[in-house]
Short mmCIF file of C-alpha atoms in Angstrom, two decimals:
data_model
loop_
_atom_site.label_atom_id
_atom_site.label_comp_id
_atom_site.label_asym_id
_atom_site.label_seq_id
_atom_site.Cartn_x
_atom_site.Cartn_y
_atom_site.Cartn_z
CA MET X 1 39.19 -12.01 -31.16
CA ILE X 2 36.40 -10.40 -32.01
CA THR X 3 33.73 -11.76 -35.18
CA THR X 4 30.81 -10.50 -36.23
CA ARG X 5 28.75 -11.52 -39.07
CA ASN X 6 24.96 -10.37 -40.15
CA LEU X 7 24.25 -8.45 -36.61
CA THR X 8 21.63 -5.81 -36.35
CA LYS X 9 20.99 -4.12 -33.70
CA ARG X 10 17.74 -2.14 -33.10
CA PHE X 11 15.91 -0.97 -29.91
CA SER X 12 12.20 -1.36 -28.54
CA ASN X 13 11.79 1.94 -30.11
CA GLY X 14 12.79 0.85 -33.20
CA VAL X 15 15.89 2.55 -33.82
CA VAL X 16 18.33 0.52 -35.62
CA ALA X 17 21.98 0.86 -34.08
CA LEU X 18 23.69 -1.19 -36.55
CA GLN X 19 22.81 -3.39 -39.86
CA ASP X 20 24.59 -5.69 -41.52
CA PHE X 21 27.36 -5.14 -39.03
CA SER X 22 30.69 -7.68 -40.71
CA LEU X 23 33.21 -7.56 -38.91
CA HIS X 24 36.53 -9.64 -38.01
CA ILE X 25 39.19 -8.20 -35.82
CA ASP X 26 42.29 -10.24 -35.30
CA LYS X 27 44.08 -10.59 -31.77
CA GLY X 28 46.62 -7.92 -31.07
CA GLU X 29 45.18 -5.86 -33.60
CA PHE X 30 44.57 -2.18 -33.05
CA VAL X 31 41.48 -0.51 -34.26
CA PHE X 32 39.49 3.09 -34.97
CA LEU X 33 35.86 2.16 -35.22
CA VAL X 34 35.00 6.34 -36.74
CA GLY X 35 31.33 8.12 -38.11
CA PRO X 36 29.59 10.56 -36.52
CA SER X 37 27.57 10.04 -32.90
CA GLY X 38 24.84 8.58 -33.28
CA ALA X 39 26.50 6.25 -35.90
CA GLY X 40 27.42 3.12 -33.76
CA LYS X 41 30.19 2.81 -33.08
CA SER X 42 28.93 2.86 -28.66
CA SER X 43 26.27 0.54 -29.47
CA PHE X 44 28.88 -2.53 -31.01
CA ILE X 45 30.85 -1.40 -27.80
CA ASN X 46 27.51 -2.28 -26.24
CA LEU X 47 27.48 -5.68 -27.94
CA VAL X 48 30.32 -6.95 -27.58
CA ILE X 49 30.65 -5.67 -23.17
CA ARG X 50 26.95 -8.09 -23.43
CA LYS X 51 25.63 -4.83 -21.82
CA GLU X 52 22.75 -5.13 -24.64
CA LEU X 53 21.98 -8.41 -26.28
CA PRO X 54 21.43 -8.50 -30.35
CA THR X 55 18.89 -8.60 -32.14
CA SER X 56 20.17 -11.11 -34.67
CA GLY X 57 23.79 -11.45 -36.37
CA LEU X 58 25.83 -12.92 -34.91
CA LEU X 59 28.44 -12.21 -33.02
CA LYS X 60 32.13 -14.16 -31.29
CA VAL X 61 34.46 -12.10 -28.68
CA GLY X 62 37.09 -14.54 -28.29
CA ASN X 63 35.38 -18.43 -29.21
CA MET X 64 32.11 -16.94 -27.14
CA ASP X 65 29.54 -16.62 -28.74
CA VAL X 66 27.79 -12.91 -26.98
CA ALA X 67 24.29 -13.50 -27.43
CA LEU X 68 24.24 -17.64 -25.82
CA LEU X 69 25.88 -16.44 -22.54
CA LYS X 70 24.15 -17.63 -19.64
CA LYS X 71 23.13 -14.81 -16.93
CA ASN X 72 25.71 -15.83 -14.46
CA GLU X 73 29.17 -16.27 -17.51
CA ILE X 74 28.66 -12.67 -18.10
CA PRO X 75 30.72 -11.41 -14.81
CA TYR X 76 33.48 -13.61 -15.87
CA PHE X 77 32.98 -13.22 -19.59
CA ARG X 78 33.81 -9.39 -18.86
CA ARG X 79 36.97 -10.27 -16.88
CA ASN X 80 38.69 -10.40 -19.93
CA ILE X 81 37.60 -7.34 -21.38
CA GLY X 82 38.90 -3.42 -20.34
CA VAL X 83 37.02 -0.28 -20.84
CA ILE X 84 37.63 2.86 -21.23
CA PHE X 85 35.30 5.80 -21.21
CA GLN X 86 34.73 9.47 -22.05
CA ASP X 87 33.49 9.96 -18.99
CA PHE X 88 35.92 7.93 -17.48
CA LYS X 89 33.64 6.25 -14.23
CA LEU X 90 36.41 6.87 -11.83
CA LEU X 91 34.23 7.28 -8.39
CA PRO X 92 34.73 10.05 -6.70
CA ASN X 93 34.79 8.76 -3.55
CA LYS X 94 37.92 5.86 -3.90
CA THR X 95 41.23 7.35 -4.11
CA VAL X 96 43.86 6.97 -7.45
CA TYR X 97 44.70 3.71 -5.97
CA GLU X 98 40.78 2.83 -5.31
CA ASN X 99 39.90 3.73 -8.50
CA ILE X 100 42.03 1.08 -10.43
CA SER X 101 43.18 -1.32 -7.18
CA PHE X 102 39.02 -1.65 -6.94
CA ALA X 103 39.01 -3.88 -10.74
CA LEU X 104 41.29 -6.17 -9.16
CA GLU X 105 38.63 -6.60 -5.30
CA VAL X 106 35.44 -7.67 -7.41
CA ILE X 107 36.94 -10.43 -9.03
CA GLU X 108 38.16 -11.42 -5.60
CA ALA X 109 42.20 -11.28 -6.48
CA ASP X 110 44.87 -11.99 -3.80
CA THR X 111 45.58 -9.54 -1.97
CA ARG X 112 49.81 -9.11 -2.80
CA GLU X 113 48.87 -9.73 -6.38
CA ILE X 114 46.60 -7.07 -6.36
CA LYS X 115 49.59 -4.04 -4.75
CA ILE X 116 51.80 -5.89 -7.73
CA ARG X 117 49.15 -4.88 -10.75
CA VAL X 118 48.31 -1.45 -8.93
CA ASN X 119 51.61 -0.83 -8.67
CA TYR X 120 52.55 -1.96 -11.80
CA VAL X 121 49.86 0.17 -13.98
CA LEU X 122 50.52 3.09 -11.99
CA ASP X 123 53.50 3.08 -13.02
CA LEU X 124 52.82 2.78 -16.05
CA VAL X 125 50.70 5.86 -16.41
CA GLY X 126 52.35 7.82 -15.02
CA LEU X 127 50.30 7.99 -12.03
CA THR X 128 52.27 6.91 -9.00
CA HIS X 129 52.62 10.06 -6.95
CA LYS X 130 48.85 10.45 -7.65
CA ARG X 131 48.16 7.48 -5.74
CA ASN X 132 46.17 8.28 -3.05
CA GLU X 133 44.56 11.65 -4.13
CA PHE X 134 40.45 11.73 -5.60
CA PRO X 135 39.33 12.48 -9.33
CA SER X 136 38.50 15.59 -8.17
CA GLU X 137 41.85 17.12 -7.70
CA LEU X 138 43.24 15.50 -10.24
CA SER X 139 43.02 17.31 -14.46
CA GLY X 140 40.82 14.89 -17.29
CA GLY X 141 44.07 13.62 -18.56
CA GLU X 142 44.61 12.94 -15.70
CA GLN X 143 41.68 10.92 -15.57
CA GLN X 144 41.92 9.11 -18.12
CA ARG X 145 45.12 7.48 -17.05
CA VAL X 146 43.57 6.51 -13.73
CA SER X 147 39.78 5.06 -15.75
CA LEU X 148 42.75 3.28 -18.56
CA ALA X 149 45.48 1.67 -15.57
CA ARG X 150 42.18 0.26 -14.17
CA ALA X 151 40.93 -0.65 -17.64
CA ILE X 152 44.27 -2.58 -17.84
CA VAL X 153 44.96 -3.69 -14.51
CA ASN X 154 43.25 -7.32 -14.54
CA ARG X 155 45.38 -7.68 -18.37
CA PRO X 156 42.23 -8.39 -20.44
CA HIS X 157 42.63 -9.80 -23.77
CA LEU X 158 41.10 -6.58 -25.19
CA LEU X 159 40.34 -3.60 -24.82
CA LEU X 160 37.85 -1.23 -26.03
CA ALA X 161 38.20 2.56 -25.93
CA ASP X 162 35.38 4.85 -26.43
CA GLU X 163 35.78 8.45 -27.27
CA PRO X 164 39.10 8.03 -24.87
CA THR X 165 40.12 11.09 -26.38
CA GLY X 166 36.21 13.03 -26.15
CA ASN X 167 36.38 15.24 -23.32
CA LEU X 168 40.67 15.81 -23.64
CA ASP X 169 43.10 18.93 -25.13
CA PRO X 170 45.29 17.37 -27.94
CA GLU X 171 48.34 17.05 -26.34
CA THR X 172 46.72 15.29 -23.51
CA SER X 173 44.86 13.23 -26.17
CA TRP X 174 48.60 12.37 -27.20
CA GLY X 175 49.80 10.98 -24.06
CA ILE X 176 46.58 8.58 -23.90
CA MET X 177 47.62 7.57 -27.41
CA GLU X 178 50.86 7.01 -26.88
CA LEU X 179 49.45 4.30 -23.64
CA LEU X 180 46.71 2.55 -26.26
CA LYS X 181 50.08 2.07 -28.49
CA GLU X 182 51.89 0.74 -25.73
CA ILE X 183 49.17 -1.84 -24.09
CA ASN X 184 48.93 -2.40 -27.64
CA LYS X 185 52.39 -3.63 -28.34
CA ARG X 186 52.24 -6.10 -25.10
CA GLY X 187 49.43 -7.77 -26.81
CA THR X 188 46.41 -6.56 -26.28
CA THR X 189 43.93 -6.45 -28.74
CA VAL X 190 43.05 -2.55 -29.09
CA VAL X 191 39.26 -1.28 -30.34
CA MET X 192 38.88 2.31 -30.13
CA ALA X 193 35.75 4.63 -30.99
CA THR X 194 36.21 8.21 -31.86
CA HIS X 195 36.53 10.85 -34.35
CA ASN X 196 39.49 13.16 -33.59
CA LYS X 197 40.50 12.33 -37.50
CA ASP X 198 44.17 14.24 -36.37
CA ILE X 199 44.67 10.95 -34.54
CA VAL X 200 43.12 8.67 -36.92
CA ASP X 201 45.20 9.97 -39.50
CA ARG X 202 48.69 10.25 -38.11
CA LEU X 203 48.56 6.50 -36.38
CA ARG X 204 47.57 5.46 -39.55
CA ARG X 205 45.97 1.98 -37.68
CA ARG X 206 43.16 -0.01 -39.73
CA VAL X 207 39.59 2.48 -39.59
CA VAL X 208 36.62 0.88 -39.38
CA ALA X 209 34.11 3.64 -40.78
CA ILE X 210 30.37 3.24 -39.65
CA GLU X 211 27.72 5.54 -40.98
CA ASN X 212 23.70 4.84 -39.96
CA GLY X 213 24.67 1.26 -38.05
CA ARG X 214 26.31 0.11 -41.59
CA ILE X 215 30.46 -0.79 -42.49
CA ILE X 216 31.26 1.66 -45.42
CA ARG X 217 34.46 1.31 -45.00
CA ASP X 218 37.07 -0.85 -43.13
CA GLU X 219 41.25 0.12 -44.62
CA LEU X 220 44.36 -1.01 -43.06
CA LYS X 221 46.49 2.30 -42.50
CA GLY X 222 43.54 3.98 -43.11
CA GLY X 223 42.27 7.65 -42.27
CA TYR X 224 39.24 8.82 -40.49
CA SER X 225 38.05 9.93 -44.12
CA LEU X 226 38.84 8.98 -47.93
CA GLU X 227 40.55 11.15 -49.25
CA ASP X 228 42.88 11.29 -46.31
CA MET K 1 33.54 -17.02 -0.17
CA LYS K 2 36.85 -15.95 0.66
CA ILE K 3 37.76 -14.06 4.33
CA ARG K 4 39.32 -11.42 2.94
CA THR K 5 36.12 -10.59 0.22
CA VAL K 6 33.86 -11.25 3.57
CA ARG K 7 36.33 -8.36 5.15
CA TYR K 8 36.18 -6.12 2.36
CA PHE K 9 32.20 -6.42 2.13
CA SER K 10 31.87 -4.85 5.75
CA ARG K 11 34.88 -2.02 4.72
CA GLU K 12 33.04 -1.55 1.72
CA ALA K 13 29.96 -0.80 4.24
CA VAL K 14 31.36 0.97 6.96
CA ARG K 15 32.63 2.98 3.77
CA GLY K 16 29.28 3.33 1.96
CA ILE K 17 27.87 4.87 4.91
CA PHE K 18 30.51 7.70 6.11
CA ARG K 19 30.79 8.52 2.73
CA ASN K 20 27.61 9.64 1.74
CA LYS K 21 26.68 10.76 5.82
CA LEU K 22 24.13 12.50 4.14
CA MET K 23 21.91 10.14 3.34
CA SER K 24 22.95 7.71 6.16
CA LEU K 25 21.50 9.43 7.56
CA ALA K 26 17.75 10.03 6.26
CA ALA K 27 17.57 6.10 5.62
CA VAL K 28 18.54 6.16 10.14
CA GLY K 29 15.89 8.47 10.40
CA THR K 30 13.02 7.11 8.67
CA ILE K 31 13.92 3.22 9.55
CA THR K 32 13.78 5.16 13.67
CA MET K 33 10.54 7.07 12.38
CA ALA K 34 9.61 3.51 11.45
CA LEU K 35 10.00 1.75 14.05
CA LEU K 36 9.24 4.53 16.75
CA ILE K 37 5.14 4.71 15.37
CA PHE K 38 4.98 0.59 16.27
CA GLY K 39 7.03 0.88 18.60
CA GLY K 40 4.24 3.46 19.63
CA LEU K 41 1.21 0.93 18.50
CA TYR K 42 3.63 -2.45 20.63
CA LEU K 43 3.12 -0.21 23.66
CA VAL K 44 0.13 0.76 24.07
CA THR K 45 -1.20 -2.30 22.20
CA SER K 46 0.34 -4.53 25.12
CA ASN K 47 -1.18 -2.52 27.79
CA LEU K 48 -4.81 -2.08 26.65
CA GLN K 49 -3.85 -6.10 26.77
CA TYR K 50 -2.51 -6.26 30.19
CA TRP K 51 -5.14 -4.34 31.46
CA GLY K 52 -7.95 -6.15 29.91
CA GLN K 53 -6.18 -9.43 31.15
CA ARG K 54 -5.56 -7.69 34.60
CA ALA K 55 -9.34 -7.21 34.83
CA ARG K 56 -10.41 -10.65 33.71
CA ASN K 57 -8.23 -11.92 36.53
CA GLN K 58 -10.08 -10.89 39.25
CA LEU K 59 -13.64 -12.24 38.31
CA GLU K 60 -15.01 -14.45 40.43
CA VAL K 61 -18.42 -15.95 40.79
CA ARG K 62 -20.43 -15.91 43.50
CA ALA K 63 -22.60 -19.09 44.11
CA PHE K 64 -26.04 -18.72 46.67
CA LEU K 65 -26.75 -22.17 48.65
CA THR K 66 -29.90 -23.57 48.92
CA LYS K 67 -30.87 -24.26 52.97
CA ASN K 68 -31.21 -27.76 52.99
CA ALA K 69 -27.61 -27.49 51.06
CA PRO K 70 -25.14 -30.30 52.01
CA ASP K 71 -22.69 -28.96 54.74
CA ARG K 72 -19.72 -26.67 53.79
CA GLN K 73 -16.94 -29.50 53.47
CA VAL K 74 -18.82 -31.16 50.70
CA MET K 75 -20.17 -27.83 48.55
CA GLU K 76 -16.57 -27.12 48.67
CA GLU K 77 -15.09 -29.69 47.53
CA ARG K 78 -18.14 -30.05 44.52
CA LEU K 79 -16.57 -26.90 43.87
CA SER K 80 -13.40 -27.48 43.78
CA SER K 81 -13.53 -30.17 41.43
CA ILE K 82 -14.49 -27.95 38.44
CA PRO K 83 -11.97 -27.64 36.24
CA GLY K 84 -10.66 -24.21 35.60
CA VAL K 85 -11.28 -23.48 39.43
CA LYS K 86 -8.22 -22.15 41.36
CA SER K 87 -9.54 -22.14 44.82
CA VAL K 88 -13.20 -21.22 46.45
CA LYS K 89 -13.83 -19.06 49.71
CA PHE K 90 -16.90 -20.16 52.06
CA ILE K 91 -18.29 -16.54 52.92
CA SER K 92 -21.03 -17.68 56.01
CA LYS K 93 -24.27 -16.60 55.64
CA GLU K 94 -23.05 -14.71 59.33
CA GLU K 95 -20.72 -12.74 57.04
CA GLY K 96 -22.50 -12.41 53.96
CA ALA K 97 -24.67 -10.12 56.76
CA ARG K 98 -21.75 -8.49 58.19
CA ILE K 99 -19.93 -7.27 55.01
CA LEU K 100 -23.55 -6.28 54.12
CA GLY K 101 -23.64 -4.44 57.01
CA GLU K 102 -20.39 -3.09 56.44
CA MET K 103 -21.60 -1.62 52.68
CA PHE K 104 -24.72 0.29 54.93
CA GLY K 105 -22.48 1.78 58.05
CA GLN K 106 -24.34 -0.57 60.24
CA THR K 107 -23.31 -3.57 62.13
CA ASP K 108 -26.01 -5.11 63.64
CA LEU K 109 -28.25 -5.45 60.33
CA PHE K 110 -30.41 -8.93 60.88
CA SER K 111 -29.74 -8.77 64.94
CA HIS K 112 -33.15 -8.05 66.04
CA GLY K 113 -34.51 -10.55 63.65
CA GLU K 114 -33.84 -13.97 61.38
CA ASN K 115 -31.00 -13.67 59.01
CA PRO K 116 -31.66 -14.11 55.60
CA LEU K 117 -28.51 -14.32 53.62
CA PRO K 118 -28.01 -17.83 52.71
CA ASP K 119 -24.44 -18.62 52.83
CA SER K 120 -22.08 -18.38 49.96
CA PHE K 121 -19.08 -18.90 47.94
CA ASN K 122 -16.79 -16.91 45.86
CA ILE K 123 -15.15 -18.75 43.10
CA TYR K 124 -11.95 -17.73 41.58
CA PRO K 125 -11.29 -19.14 37.97
CA VAL K 126 -7.33 -19.93 37.37
CA ARG K 127 -8.55 -18.15 33.70
CA GLY K 128 -10.92 -15.00 33.93
CA ALA K 129 -11.63 -15.56 30.53
CA ASP K 130 -13.46 -19.41 32.18
CA VAL K 131 -15.42 -17.36 34.30
CA GLU K 132 -18.92 -17.53 31.88
CA ALA K 133 -18.19 -22.01 31.35
CA ILE K 134 -18.11 -22.37 35.60
CA ALA K 135 -20.46 -20.19 35.79
CA VAL K 136 -22.22 -22.92 33.63
CA LYS K 137 -21.59 -25.51 36.06
CA ILE K 138 -21.95 -24.26 39.21
CA GLU K 139 -25.73 -24.05 38.27
CA ARG K 140 -25.96 -27.87 37.38
CA ILE K 141 -24.35 -28.36 41.10
CA SER K 142 -27.44 -29.65 43.89
CA GLY K 143 -27.14 -27.54 46.47
CA VAL K 144 -26.54 -23.89 44.88
CA GLU K 145 -29.57 -21.63 44.50
CA GLU K 146 -28.56 -19.21 42.39
CA VAL K 147 -25.20 -17.77 40.71
CA VAL K 148 -23.77 -14.88 40.14
CA TYR K 149 -20.76 -13.29 38.35
CA GLY K 150 -20.87 -10.07 36.04
CA ARG K 151 -21.70 -11.82 32.70
CA ASN K 152 -22.04 -8.46 30.48
CA PHE K 153 -18.82 -7.68 32.36
CA VAL K 154 -17.65 -10.80 31.57
CA ARG K 155 -18.31 -10.66 27.52
CA PHE K 156 -17.37 -7.56 26.75
CA LEU K 157 -14.06 -8.02 28.18
CA ASN K 158 -13.42 -11.01 26.75
CA LEU K 159 -14.31 -8.88 23.26
CA PHE K 160 -12.12 -5.96 24.75
CA VAL K 161 -8.96 -8.69 25.29
CA ARG K 162 -9.79 -9.74 20.98
CA LEU K 163 -10.27 -6.67 20.01
CA ILE K 164 -7.14 -4.87 21.34
CA TRP K 165 -5.58 -8.22 19.50
CA ILE K 166 -7.37 -7.68 15.95
CA VAL K 167 -7.15 -3.82 15.98
CA GLY K 168 -2.99 -4.16 16.98
CA LEU K 169 -2.69 -6.63 14.17
CA ILE K 170 -4.64 -4.28 11.02
CA LEU K 171 -2.21 -1.36 12.33
CA ILE K 172 1.03 -2.93 12.65
CA SER K 173 0.87 -5.11 8.99
CA LEU K 174 -0.84 -1.85 7.30
CA THR K 175 2.16 0.52 8.53
CA VAL K 176 4.48 -2.17 7.39
CA PHE K 177 3.75 -1.95 4.34
CA ALA K 178 3.28 1.56 4.11
CA VAL K 179 6.94 2.09 6.23
CA LEU K 180 8.61 -0.68 3.92
CA TYR K 181 7.17 1.72 0.63
CA ILE K 182 9.50 4.82 2.52
CA VAL K 183 11.84 3.02 3.22
CA ILE K 184 12.68 1.65 0.31
CA ASN K 185 11.91 4.98 -1.81
CA THR K 186 14.78 6.57 0.64
CA ILE K 187 17.48 3.58 0.34
CA GLN K 188 16.80 3.68 -3.07
CA LEU K 189 17.99 7.72 -2.66
CA THR K 190 20.94 6.53 -1.61
CA VAL K 191 22.05 3.59 -4.44
CA TYR K 192 20.61 5.50 -6.62
CA ALA K 193 23.10 8.11 -5.70
CA ARG K 194 25.60 4.90 -6.66
CA ARG K 195 24.59 3.70 -9.58
CA ASN K 196 27.95 3.71 -11.35
CA GLU K 197 29.48 2.91 -8.73
CA ILE K 198 27.44 -0.39 -9.73
CA GLU K 199 27.95 -0.29 -13.51
CA ILE K 200 31.22 -0.01 -12.98
CA MET K 201 31.60 -3.12 -11.00
CA LYS K 202 29.05 -4.55 -13.94
CA LEU K 203 31.37 -4.00 -15.49
CA VAL K 204 34.30 -4.74 -14.86
CA GLY K 205 33.65 -8.76 -14.36
CA ALA K 206 31.91 -8.40 -11.11
CA THR K 207 28.76 -11.12 -10.28
CA ASP K 208 25.66 -9.68 -9.03
CA SER K 209 26.68 -11.52 -5.51
CA PHE K 210 29.53 -9.28 -5.29
CA VAL K 211 27.55 -6.10 -5.93
CA ARG K 212 24.37 -6.39 -3.23
CA TRP K 213 26.78 -8.01 -0.23
CA PRO K 214 27.68 -4.31 0.88
CA PHE K 215 24.90 -2.78 0.04
CA LEU K 216 23.09 -5.21 2.22
CA LEU K 217 25.57 -5.47 4.97
CA GLU K 218 25.07 -1.78 4.68
CA GLY K 219 21.39 -1.43 4.95
CA ILE K 220 21.43 -3.62 8.31
CA TYR K 221 23.78 -1.43 9.45
CA LEU K 222 21.39 1.36 8.95
CA GLY K 223 19.06 -0.76 10.09
CA ILE K 224 19.95 -1.45 13.51
CA THR K 225 21.46 2.05 13.91
CA GLY K 226 17.24 3.38 13.38
CA ALA K 227 16.49 0.33 16.02
CA LEU K 228 18.88 1.92 18.50
CA VAL K 229 17.60 4.86 18.07
CA SER K 230 13.88 4.56 18.40
CA ILE K 231 14.93 1.90 21.19
CA LEU K 232 16.22 4.51 22.97
CA LEU K 233 13.87 7.33 22.21
CA LEU K 234 10.57 4.24 23.64
CA PHE K 235 12.08 3.71 26.63
CA GLN K 236 13.08 7.40 27.25
CA GLY K 237 9.52 8.81 26.12
CA TYR K 238 7.66 5.38 27.68
CA THR K 239 9.86 5.88 31.20
CA ILE K 240 9.21 9.40 31.46
CA LEU K 241 4.52 8.52 31.17
CA TYR K 242 5.07 5.75 32.93
CA GLY K 243 6.36 7.91 35.93
CA LYS K 244 3.17 9.61 35.36
CA ALA K 245 0.78 7.03 35.17
CA LYS K 246 1.63 5.28 37.69
CA SER K 247 -0.03 7.93 40.03
CA PHE K 248 -3.26 6.65 38.70
CA ALA K 249 -2.40 3.46 38.97
CA ARG K 250 -4.42 1.49 40.86
CA ILE K 251 -7.14 2.30 38.75
CA LEU K 252 -5.81 1.69 35.41
CA PRO K 253 -2.83 -0.51 35.34
CA VAL K 254 0.67 0.63 33.19
CA LEU K 255 3.35 -2.46 32.30
CA SER K 256 6.83 -1.26 33.57
CA SER K 257 9.53 -0.78 31.09
CA PHE K 258 11.17 -3.90 32.95
CA GLU K 259 8.35 -5.94 32.15
CA VAL K 260 8.45 -4.64 28.10
CA THR K 261 11.84 -4.21 27.35
CA MET K 262 13.30 -7.67 26.13
CA ASP K 263 10.65 -8.09 23.95
CA LEU K 264 10.32 -4.23 22.27
CA ILE K 265 13.99 -4.51 21.90
CA VAL K 266 13.90 -7.73 19.67
CA PHE K 267 10.83 -6.38 18.12
CA LEU K 268 12.65 -3.25 17.03
CA LEU K 269 15.64 -5.24 15.81
CA ILE K 270 14.24 -7.23 13.78
CA MET K 271 11.81 -5.26 12.26
CA GLY K 272 15.14 -2.50 11.59
CA ILE K 273 17.24 -5.24 10.48
CA PHE K 274 14.51 -6.89 7.74
CA PHE K 275 13.66 -2.78 6.60
CA GLY K 276 17.41 -2.55 5.78
CA ALA K 277 17.96 -5.71 4.48
CA LEU K 278 14.87 -6.24 2.42
CA GLY K 279 15.52 -2.36 1.32
CA SER K 280 18.74 -2.38 0.43
CA ILE K 281 18.12 -5.55 -1.41
CA LEU K 282 15.19 -4.41 -3.55
CA SER K 283 16.51 -1.01 -4.17
CA VAL K 284 20.16 -2.47 -5.12
CA ARG K 285 18.22 -5.47 -8.02
CA ARG K 286 17.32 -2.27 -10.96
CA TYR K 287 21.10 -1.53 -11.18
CA LEU K 288 21.93 -5.18 -11.53
CA LYS K 289 20.69 -4.99 -15.50
CA VAL K 290 24.32 -3.53 -16.04
#
């Protein structure tokens, strides 16, 4: 699903976010990216969704070389990827339903199709009863579930989660993890950047540890740190 | 583009306006102020121009005939055949004496002696601007002794009319840039408040034009609203001023509000739409680079 070879990202101010980053993630995998803040986890995600361009090296998503995407191809490329953010990025003046349907409106899906799919994901994240409320009326966990629903509503092949539990208490975090596991079980590749040690240690999935922009460990069924 | 999408755009544009009421109000206010300036400039310029043109159209040339000039019929034909002449009017020396007498308050100015005045013609041009050229041609006609017209006044008027045009045009084009700058800044604030929305749209795979359309429509709606408000204010204000000016209207002719209506409405609407649309497009552009 994602292949990188010697991927390097250097910002114009000289900061190196990723260096010599070589990684292969298969279709259907569940991968944790771990490491301290500023290690390069978010930069990696920004490269995958083509928010940033690599400085050098190869980055392939599916069978697309991301660096070769034309400007007008980027929107269509992104329709295959769902993204969740630590700060949810919900639109405050849209209801729960609208926040989710929005992702389908912008890709000009059918009205009927939109209704069916939004109702389906609302049910999946357990928020059908809050469909007409605004984000400010929801708890943090509920907001993250809306953001998750929006990310998966157009059935992406790849789901990227950037610290999705960063703002949530442990119990709510587990609710989100259950959903991510469920989505992964249905065939979506999930890549999650986190520094939630507890979650990584208990789930025992593939762990890619990053430090100073380099991969320092890549372990199947790994823990957050080497000792675990 | 699907019809459904067009509906979505217009719905989003209207929602955008009402969910960001304060920002929309600021944008409409700015556009209204800008258009009031334009409208004011336009009204002043067109009235001055109208005034100048009217004065110019009241111009005439007087041609005094020699003692042995051909008779009236021949002279009238000669004068009328000059291109640009609308009409000519014969004034006999007796009538000339009467007019002169009236001016001095005497009816029997030359009754005791010989009337020394020559016969004359008043020549009216089609266009006031041609007075000078016509006068030159009349001078060359045999039988004409002297030609009189307000040479300096004519030159002044021609310059005046042209100057108003130029000054008005310069002022309007200078203000266009200043106003555009202010309007763009205001709209940029409204867009800035919604940069997250744009970012999310881009991240879920919206094309640039899809993001742009609702903002563009919103800008156009705001522009039209601003134009309508300014039109209303301008006409209210102008009607009041016109009422006051009408009492001097004989000295200083003023265009009635009906005479300026259509042009001004079209002008302000176009300007409003232009400002709103351009402001939106330029403001959104910055946030599309996601």
